[in-house]
Coordinates of C-alpha atoms in Angstrom, one line a residue:
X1 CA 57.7 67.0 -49.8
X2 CA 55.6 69.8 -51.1
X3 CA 51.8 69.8 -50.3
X4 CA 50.9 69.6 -54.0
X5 CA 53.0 66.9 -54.6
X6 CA 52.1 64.8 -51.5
X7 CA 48.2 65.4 -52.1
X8 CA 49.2 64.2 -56.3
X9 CA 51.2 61.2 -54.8
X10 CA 47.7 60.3 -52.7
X11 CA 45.1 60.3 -56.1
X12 CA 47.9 58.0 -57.6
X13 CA 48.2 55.6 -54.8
X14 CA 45.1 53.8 -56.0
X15 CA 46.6 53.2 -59.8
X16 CA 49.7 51.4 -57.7
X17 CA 48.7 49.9 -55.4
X18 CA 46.6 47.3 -53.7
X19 CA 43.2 48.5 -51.9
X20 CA 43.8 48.1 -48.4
X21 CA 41.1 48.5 -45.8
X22 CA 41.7 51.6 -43.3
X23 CA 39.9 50.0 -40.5
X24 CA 42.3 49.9 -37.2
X25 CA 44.2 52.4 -34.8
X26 CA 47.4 54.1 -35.4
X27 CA 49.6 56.7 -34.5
X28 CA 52.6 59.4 -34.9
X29 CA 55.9 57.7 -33.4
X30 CA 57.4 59.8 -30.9
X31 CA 57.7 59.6 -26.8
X32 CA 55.3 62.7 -26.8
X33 CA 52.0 61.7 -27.5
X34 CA 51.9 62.8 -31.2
X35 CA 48.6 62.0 -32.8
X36 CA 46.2 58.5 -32.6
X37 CA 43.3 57.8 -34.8
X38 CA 40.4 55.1 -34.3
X39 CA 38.8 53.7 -37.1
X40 CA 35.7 52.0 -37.5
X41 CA 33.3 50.6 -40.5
X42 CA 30.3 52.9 -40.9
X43 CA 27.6 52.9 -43.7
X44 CA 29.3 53.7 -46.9
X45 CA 32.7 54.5 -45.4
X46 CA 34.6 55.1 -41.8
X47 CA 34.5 57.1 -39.1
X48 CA 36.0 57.3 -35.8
X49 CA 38.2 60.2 -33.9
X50 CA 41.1 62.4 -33.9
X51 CA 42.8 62.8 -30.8
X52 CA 45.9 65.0 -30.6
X53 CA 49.1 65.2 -27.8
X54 CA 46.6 67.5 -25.5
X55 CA 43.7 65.0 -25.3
X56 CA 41.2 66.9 -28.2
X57 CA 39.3 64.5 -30.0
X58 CA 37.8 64.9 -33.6
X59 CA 34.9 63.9 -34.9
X60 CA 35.9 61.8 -38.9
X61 CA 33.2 60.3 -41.2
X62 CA 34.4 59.6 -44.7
X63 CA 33.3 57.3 -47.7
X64 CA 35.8 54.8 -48.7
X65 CA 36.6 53.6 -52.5
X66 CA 39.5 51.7 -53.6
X67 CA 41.3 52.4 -50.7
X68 CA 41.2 56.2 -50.6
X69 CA 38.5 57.7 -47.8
X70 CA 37.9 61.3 -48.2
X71 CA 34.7 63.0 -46.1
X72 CA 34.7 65.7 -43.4
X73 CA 36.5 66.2 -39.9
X74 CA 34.3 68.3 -36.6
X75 CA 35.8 71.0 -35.0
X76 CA 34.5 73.3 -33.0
X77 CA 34.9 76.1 -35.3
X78 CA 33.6 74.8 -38.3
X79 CA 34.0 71.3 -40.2
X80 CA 37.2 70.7 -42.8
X81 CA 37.6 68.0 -46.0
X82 CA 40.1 65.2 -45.2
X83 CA 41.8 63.0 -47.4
X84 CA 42.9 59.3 -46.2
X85 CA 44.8 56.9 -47.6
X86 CA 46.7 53.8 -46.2
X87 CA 50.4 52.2 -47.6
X88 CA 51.4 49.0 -45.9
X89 CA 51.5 50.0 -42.4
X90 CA 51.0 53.9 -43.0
X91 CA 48.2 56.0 -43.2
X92 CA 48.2 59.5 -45.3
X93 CA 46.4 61.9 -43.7
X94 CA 45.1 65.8 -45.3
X95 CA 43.2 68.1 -43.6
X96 CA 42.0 70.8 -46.3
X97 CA 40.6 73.7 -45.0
X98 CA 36.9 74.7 -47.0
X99 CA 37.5 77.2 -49.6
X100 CA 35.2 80.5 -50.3
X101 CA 33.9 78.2 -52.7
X102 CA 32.3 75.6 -50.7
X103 CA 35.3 73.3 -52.2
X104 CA 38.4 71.8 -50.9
X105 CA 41.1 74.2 -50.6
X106 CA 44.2 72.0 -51.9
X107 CA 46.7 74.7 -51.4
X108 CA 46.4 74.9 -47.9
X109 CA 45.9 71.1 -46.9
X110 CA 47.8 70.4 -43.9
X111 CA 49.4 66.3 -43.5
X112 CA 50.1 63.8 -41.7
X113 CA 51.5 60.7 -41.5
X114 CA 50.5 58.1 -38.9
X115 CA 51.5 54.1 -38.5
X116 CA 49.2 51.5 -37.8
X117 CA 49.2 50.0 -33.8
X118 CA 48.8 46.7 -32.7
X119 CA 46.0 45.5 -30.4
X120 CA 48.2 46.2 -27.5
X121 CA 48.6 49.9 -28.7
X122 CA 52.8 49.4 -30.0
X123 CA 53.7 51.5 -33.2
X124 CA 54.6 49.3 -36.0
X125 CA 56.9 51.1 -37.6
X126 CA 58.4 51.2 -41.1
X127 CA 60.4 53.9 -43.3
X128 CA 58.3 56.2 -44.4
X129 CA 58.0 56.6 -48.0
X130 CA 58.2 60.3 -47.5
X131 CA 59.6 63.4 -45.0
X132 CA 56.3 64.2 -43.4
X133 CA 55.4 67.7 -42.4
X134 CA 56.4 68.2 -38.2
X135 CA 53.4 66.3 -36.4
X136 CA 54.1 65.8 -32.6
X137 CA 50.5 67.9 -32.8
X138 CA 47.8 69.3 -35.7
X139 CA 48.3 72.9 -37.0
X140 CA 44.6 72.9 -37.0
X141 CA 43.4 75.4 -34.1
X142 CA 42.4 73.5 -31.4
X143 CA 38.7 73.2 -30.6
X144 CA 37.3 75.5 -28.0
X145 CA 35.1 72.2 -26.6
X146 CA 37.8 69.3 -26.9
X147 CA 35.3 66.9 -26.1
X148 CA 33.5 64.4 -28.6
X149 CA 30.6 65.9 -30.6
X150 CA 27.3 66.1 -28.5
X151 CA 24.1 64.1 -28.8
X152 CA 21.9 65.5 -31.2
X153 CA 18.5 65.1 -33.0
X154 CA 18.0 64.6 -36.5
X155 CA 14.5 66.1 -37.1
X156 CA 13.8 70.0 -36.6
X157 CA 14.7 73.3 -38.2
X158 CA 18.5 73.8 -39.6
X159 CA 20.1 77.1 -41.0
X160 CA 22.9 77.6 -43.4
X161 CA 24.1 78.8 -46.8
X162 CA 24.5 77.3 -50.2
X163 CA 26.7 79.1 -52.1
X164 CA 26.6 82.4 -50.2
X165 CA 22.7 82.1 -50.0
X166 CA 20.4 82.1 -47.5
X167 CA 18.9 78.3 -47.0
X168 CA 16.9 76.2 -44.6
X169 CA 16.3 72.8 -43.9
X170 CA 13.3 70.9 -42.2
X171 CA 13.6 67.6 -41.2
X172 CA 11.8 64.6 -40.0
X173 CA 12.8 61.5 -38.7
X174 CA 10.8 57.9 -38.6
X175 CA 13.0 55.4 -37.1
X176 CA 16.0 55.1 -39.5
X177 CA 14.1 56.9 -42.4
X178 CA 15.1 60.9 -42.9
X179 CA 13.4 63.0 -44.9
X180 CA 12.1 66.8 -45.2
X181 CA 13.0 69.9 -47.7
X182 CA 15.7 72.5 -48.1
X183 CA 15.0 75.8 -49.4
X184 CA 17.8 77.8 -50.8
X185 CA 16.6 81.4 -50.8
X186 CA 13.6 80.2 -52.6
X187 CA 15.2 77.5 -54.6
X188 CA 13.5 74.2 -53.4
X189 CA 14.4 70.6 -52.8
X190 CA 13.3 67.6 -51.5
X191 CA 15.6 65.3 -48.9
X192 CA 15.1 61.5 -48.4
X193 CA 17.8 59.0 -47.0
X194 CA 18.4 57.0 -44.1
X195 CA 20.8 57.6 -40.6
X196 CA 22.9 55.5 -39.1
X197 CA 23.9 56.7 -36.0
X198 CA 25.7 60.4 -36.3
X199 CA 25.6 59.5 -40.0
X200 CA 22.6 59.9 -42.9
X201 CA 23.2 59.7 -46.9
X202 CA 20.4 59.9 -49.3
X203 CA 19.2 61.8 -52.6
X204 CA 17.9 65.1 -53.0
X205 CA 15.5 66.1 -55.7
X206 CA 15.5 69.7 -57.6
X207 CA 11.7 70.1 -57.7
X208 CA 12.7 73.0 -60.2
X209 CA 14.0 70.3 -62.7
X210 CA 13.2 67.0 -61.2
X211 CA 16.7 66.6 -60.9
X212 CA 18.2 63.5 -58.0
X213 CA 21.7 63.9 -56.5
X214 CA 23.2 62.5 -54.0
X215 CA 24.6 63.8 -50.6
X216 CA 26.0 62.4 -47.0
X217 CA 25.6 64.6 -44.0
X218 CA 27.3 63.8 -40.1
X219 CA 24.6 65.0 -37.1
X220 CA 27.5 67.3 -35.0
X221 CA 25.9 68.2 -31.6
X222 CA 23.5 71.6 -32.4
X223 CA 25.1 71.1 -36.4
X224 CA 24.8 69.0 -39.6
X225 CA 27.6 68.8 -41.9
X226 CA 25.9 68.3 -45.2
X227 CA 27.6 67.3 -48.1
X228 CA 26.1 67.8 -51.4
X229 CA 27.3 65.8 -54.4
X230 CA 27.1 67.8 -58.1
X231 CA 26.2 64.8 -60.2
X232 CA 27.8 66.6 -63.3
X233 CA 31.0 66.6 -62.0
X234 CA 30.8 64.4 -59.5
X235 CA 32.8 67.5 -57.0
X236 CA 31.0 68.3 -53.7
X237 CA 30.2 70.8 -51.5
X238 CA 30.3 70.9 -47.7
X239 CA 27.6 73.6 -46.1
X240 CA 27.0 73.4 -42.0
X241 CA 23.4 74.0 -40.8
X242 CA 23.0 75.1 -37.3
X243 CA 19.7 73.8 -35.3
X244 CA 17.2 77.4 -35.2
X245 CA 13.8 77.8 -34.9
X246 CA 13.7 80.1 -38.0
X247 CA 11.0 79.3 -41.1
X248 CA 12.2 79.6 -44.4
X249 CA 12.0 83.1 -45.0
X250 CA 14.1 83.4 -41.4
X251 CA 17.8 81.7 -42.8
X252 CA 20.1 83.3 -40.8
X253 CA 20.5 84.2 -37.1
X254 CA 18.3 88.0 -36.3
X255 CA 20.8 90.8 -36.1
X256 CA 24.1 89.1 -36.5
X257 CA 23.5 87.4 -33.3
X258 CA 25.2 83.7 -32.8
X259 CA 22.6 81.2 -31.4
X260 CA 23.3 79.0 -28.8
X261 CA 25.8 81.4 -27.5
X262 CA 25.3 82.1 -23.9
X263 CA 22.8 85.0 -24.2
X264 CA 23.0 87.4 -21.1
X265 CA 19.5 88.3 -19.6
X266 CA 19.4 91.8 -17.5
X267 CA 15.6 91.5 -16.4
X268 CA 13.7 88.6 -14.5
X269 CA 11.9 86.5 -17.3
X270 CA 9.1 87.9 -19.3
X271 CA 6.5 87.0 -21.6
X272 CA 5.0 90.2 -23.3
X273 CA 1.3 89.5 -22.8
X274 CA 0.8 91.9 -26.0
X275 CA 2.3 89.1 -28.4
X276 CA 0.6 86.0 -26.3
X277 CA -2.2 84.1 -28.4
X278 CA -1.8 82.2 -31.8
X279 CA -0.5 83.7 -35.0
X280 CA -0.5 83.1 -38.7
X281 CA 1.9 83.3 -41.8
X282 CA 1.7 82.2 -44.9
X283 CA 3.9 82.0 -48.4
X284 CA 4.0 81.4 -51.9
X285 CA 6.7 79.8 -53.4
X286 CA 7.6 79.7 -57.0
X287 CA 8.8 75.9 -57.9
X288 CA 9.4 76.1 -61.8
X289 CA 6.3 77.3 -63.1
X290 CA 4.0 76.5 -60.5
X291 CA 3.9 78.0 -57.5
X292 CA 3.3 76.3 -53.4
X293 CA 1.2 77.8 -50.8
X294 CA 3.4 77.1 -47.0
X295 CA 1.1 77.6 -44.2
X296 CA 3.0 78.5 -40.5
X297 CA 1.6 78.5 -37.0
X298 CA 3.5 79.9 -34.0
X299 CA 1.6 79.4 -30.7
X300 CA 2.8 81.9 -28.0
X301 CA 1.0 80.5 -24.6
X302 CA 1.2 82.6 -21.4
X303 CA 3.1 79.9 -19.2
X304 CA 6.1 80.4 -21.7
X305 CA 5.6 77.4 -24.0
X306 CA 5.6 77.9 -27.5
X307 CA 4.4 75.8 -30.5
X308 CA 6.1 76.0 -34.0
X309 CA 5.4 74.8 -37.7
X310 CA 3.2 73.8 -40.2
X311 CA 0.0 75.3 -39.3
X312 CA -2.2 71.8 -41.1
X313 CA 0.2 69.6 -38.7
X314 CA -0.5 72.0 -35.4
X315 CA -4.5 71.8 -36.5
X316 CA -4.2 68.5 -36.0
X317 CA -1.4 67.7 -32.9
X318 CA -1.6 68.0 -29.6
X319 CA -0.5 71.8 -27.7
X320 CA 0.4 70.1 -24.6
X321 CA 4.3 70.3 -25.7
X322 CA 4.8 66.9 -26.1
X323 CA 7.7 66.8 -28.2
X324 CA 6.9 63.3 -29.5
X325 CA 4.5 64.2 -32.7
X326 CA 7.1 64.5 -35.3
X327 CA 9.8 67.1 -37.2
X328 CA 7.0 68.8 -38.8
X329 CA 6.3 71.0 -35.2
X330 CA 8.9 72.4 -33.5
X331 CA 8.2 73.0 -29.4
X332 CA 10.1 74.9 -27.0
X333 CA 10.0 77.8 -24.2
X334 CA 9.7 81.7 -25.2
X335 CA 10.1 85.0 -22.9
X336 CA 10.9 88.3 -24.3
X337 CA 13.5 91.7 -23.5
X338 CA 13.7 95.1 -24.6
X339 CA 11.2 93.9 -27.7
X340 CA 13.1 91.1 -28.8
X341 CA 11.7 87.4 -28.5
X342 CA 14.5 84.5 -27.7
X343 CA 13.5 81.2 -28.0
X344 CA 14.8 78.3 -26.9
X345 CA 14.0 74.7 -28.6
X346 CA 16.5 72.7 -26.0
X347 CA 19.4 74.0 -27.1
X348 CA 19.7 77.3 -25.0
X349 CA 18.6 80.4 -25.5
X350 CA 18.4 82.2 -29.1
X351 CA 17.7 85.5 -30.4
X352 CA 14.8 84.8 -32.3
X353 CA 13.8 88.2 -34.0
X354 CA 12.8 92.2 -32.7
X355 CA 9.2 92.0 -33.0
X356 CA 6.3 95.3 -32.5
X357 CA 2.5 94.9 -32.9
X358 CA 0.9 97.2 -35.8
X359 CA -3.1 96.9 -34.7
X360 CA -3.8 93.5 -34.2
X361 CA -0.8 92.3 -36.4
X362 CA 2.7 90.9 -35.0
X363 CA 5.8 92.2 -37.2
X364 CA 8.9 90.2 -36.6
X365 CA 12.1 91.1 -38.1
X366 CA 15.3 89.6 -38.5
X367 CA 17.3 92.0 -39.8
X368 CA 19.3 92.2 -43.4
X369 CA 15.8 93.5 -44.5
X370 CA 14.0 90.5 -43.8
X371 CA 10.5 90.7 -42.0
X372 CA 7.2 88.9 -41.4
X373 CA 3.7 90.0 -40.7
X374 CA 1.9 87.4 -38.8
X375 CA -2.0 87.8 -38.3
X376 CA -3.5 86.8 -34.9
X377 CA -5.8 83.5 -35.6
X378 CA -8.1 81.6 -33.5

């Protein structure tokens, strides 16, 4: 069967047939291993893992209506769309890649057919409705770390891009409650929802046009997988964030640099005594026709700490490093190379930015013609 017409047949199952839950295990017959998939009831949905014949498991989290489950699977190279949908003992299974778009890209959807197991683990099989692509493994590339997705923290500083822009979330987390802002190269919103587990949903509002929509987002190790909900529509849009250290006007990694790679040091650790002290920045942001003053603080101390956020929050928290005060401050360890500061907030090393004093100012820049001028404070 041709992909278009097996991804048709899955948007029609629900006008046929009877809802049935996808809760359960199941798997690809075969003597070889073949797929297995683990379901379990989330908030709103499913989630559970992917494994494949060599052992690699998958990170899934999907919402669930009238028997169809579609949401977002982790690999290591970037999340995908899936598309679930059970018939008697069979589950349907897509994997559509992320177009340039941001949007499902149907044409190059990859499936699967898997049968439901038994508590002790024996296929129950049945004729399948239709000739399945091979599957003794997924065409997907195979992550580069097979293992499940790490722990993670909700509340920090997250990159990314909407839509080919530059954006930037900050988050903070009070027990199950979520909430913060994203700015998307100067476009702002607001972010309020709740987490359960690896998983949050919520509303974000347009403080442009006081617009609400809805989104659902999966905490991936160092990542989030947000998706954003366009309530005209109803379509969505799947953009990663990587955990960085970055303020808003600092979206994307400094010089084309990945972070969290494994960055390679050449000199014992330093911390360039000319940059060492407390520094300023502020910005205006136009939000419709008003504009909002953001204040930042970025504490540099000599023993290699260093403190980052809002500077009102830092005026008022302890500089000890406790990282227990909240998402609005940001603490890690600094030390600097051939003028360029790397940071690290706990999840390895980052280039942060080059940086040069000009008198008793501290220029950083991040490349793609993007710099600050922070002013030495008290």
């Amino acid at each position: 069967m041709k992909k278009s017409a097996l991804i048709l047949c899955l948007l029609l199952y629900t006008c046929v047939l009877s809802a049935q839950t996808l809760i359960g295990n199941y798997i690809t017959p075969g003597s070889n291993g073949g797929l297995s998939l683990e379901l379990e009831r989330n908030i709103g949905g499913v989630q559970g893992y992917l494994k494949d014949a060599q052992g690699h498991r998958y990170f899934i989290q999907a919402e669930e209506e009238n028997g169809i489950a579609f949401g977002t699977i982790s690999m290591d190279q970037g999340a995908m769309f899936l598309r679930m949908v059970r018939q008697g003992s069979q589950l349907y299974l897509s994997l559509l890649p992320v177009g340039a778009n941001g949007q499902a890209d149907t044409n190059n959807a990859q499936e699967f057919v898997l049968t439901a197991a038994d508590e002790k683990g024996n296929p129950i099989y049945s004729a399948p409705s239709a000739t399945p692509r091979a599957y003794d493994q997924p065409t997907a590339k195979a992550p580069r770390n097979p293992n499940p997705p790490p722990a993670g923290k909700w509340d920090g500083f997250f990159s990314g891009r909407v839509m080919d822009r530059p954006s930037t979330m900050n988050l903070q987390l009070a027990g199950t409650q979520l909430s913060g802002d994203m700015n998307v190269d100067g476009y702002r919103y607001t972010i309020s929802g709740t987490i359960n587990g690896y998983q949050s949903r919520g509303r974000m509002l347009d403080l442009q046009t006081n617009d609400y929509f809805n989104y659902t987002a999966n905490l991936d190790g160092k990542q989030i997988n947000l998706n954003i909900e366009n309530p005209i529509n109803g379509s969505s849009q799947l953009v990663i964030f990587k955990r960085g250290t970055g303020t808003v006007l600092n979206p994307n990694p400094p010089f084309n640099a990945r972070p969290y790679e494994d960055v390679q040091f050449t000199q014992r650790e330093q911390h360039d005594n000319r940059i060492t002290g407390r520094w300023y920045f502020s910005e205006s942001i136009k939000a419709g026709s008003y504009f909002v003053s953001k204040q930042w603080k970025f504490i540099l101390n000599a023993d290699g700490s260093y403190i980052f956020g809002d500077a009102r929050v830092i005026g008022v928290a302890p500089e000890n490093g406790s990282r227990g005060y909240g998402g609005d401050i940001n603490y890690g360890k600094w030390r600097t190379e051939n003028n360029i500061l790397y940071v690290d907030s706990g999840a390895g090393w980052e280039a942060y930015a080059y940086y040069a004093r000009t008198g008793d100012d501290l220029l950083l820049d991040f490349g793609n013609d993007t710099r600050q001028l922070w002013v030495r404070t008290n």
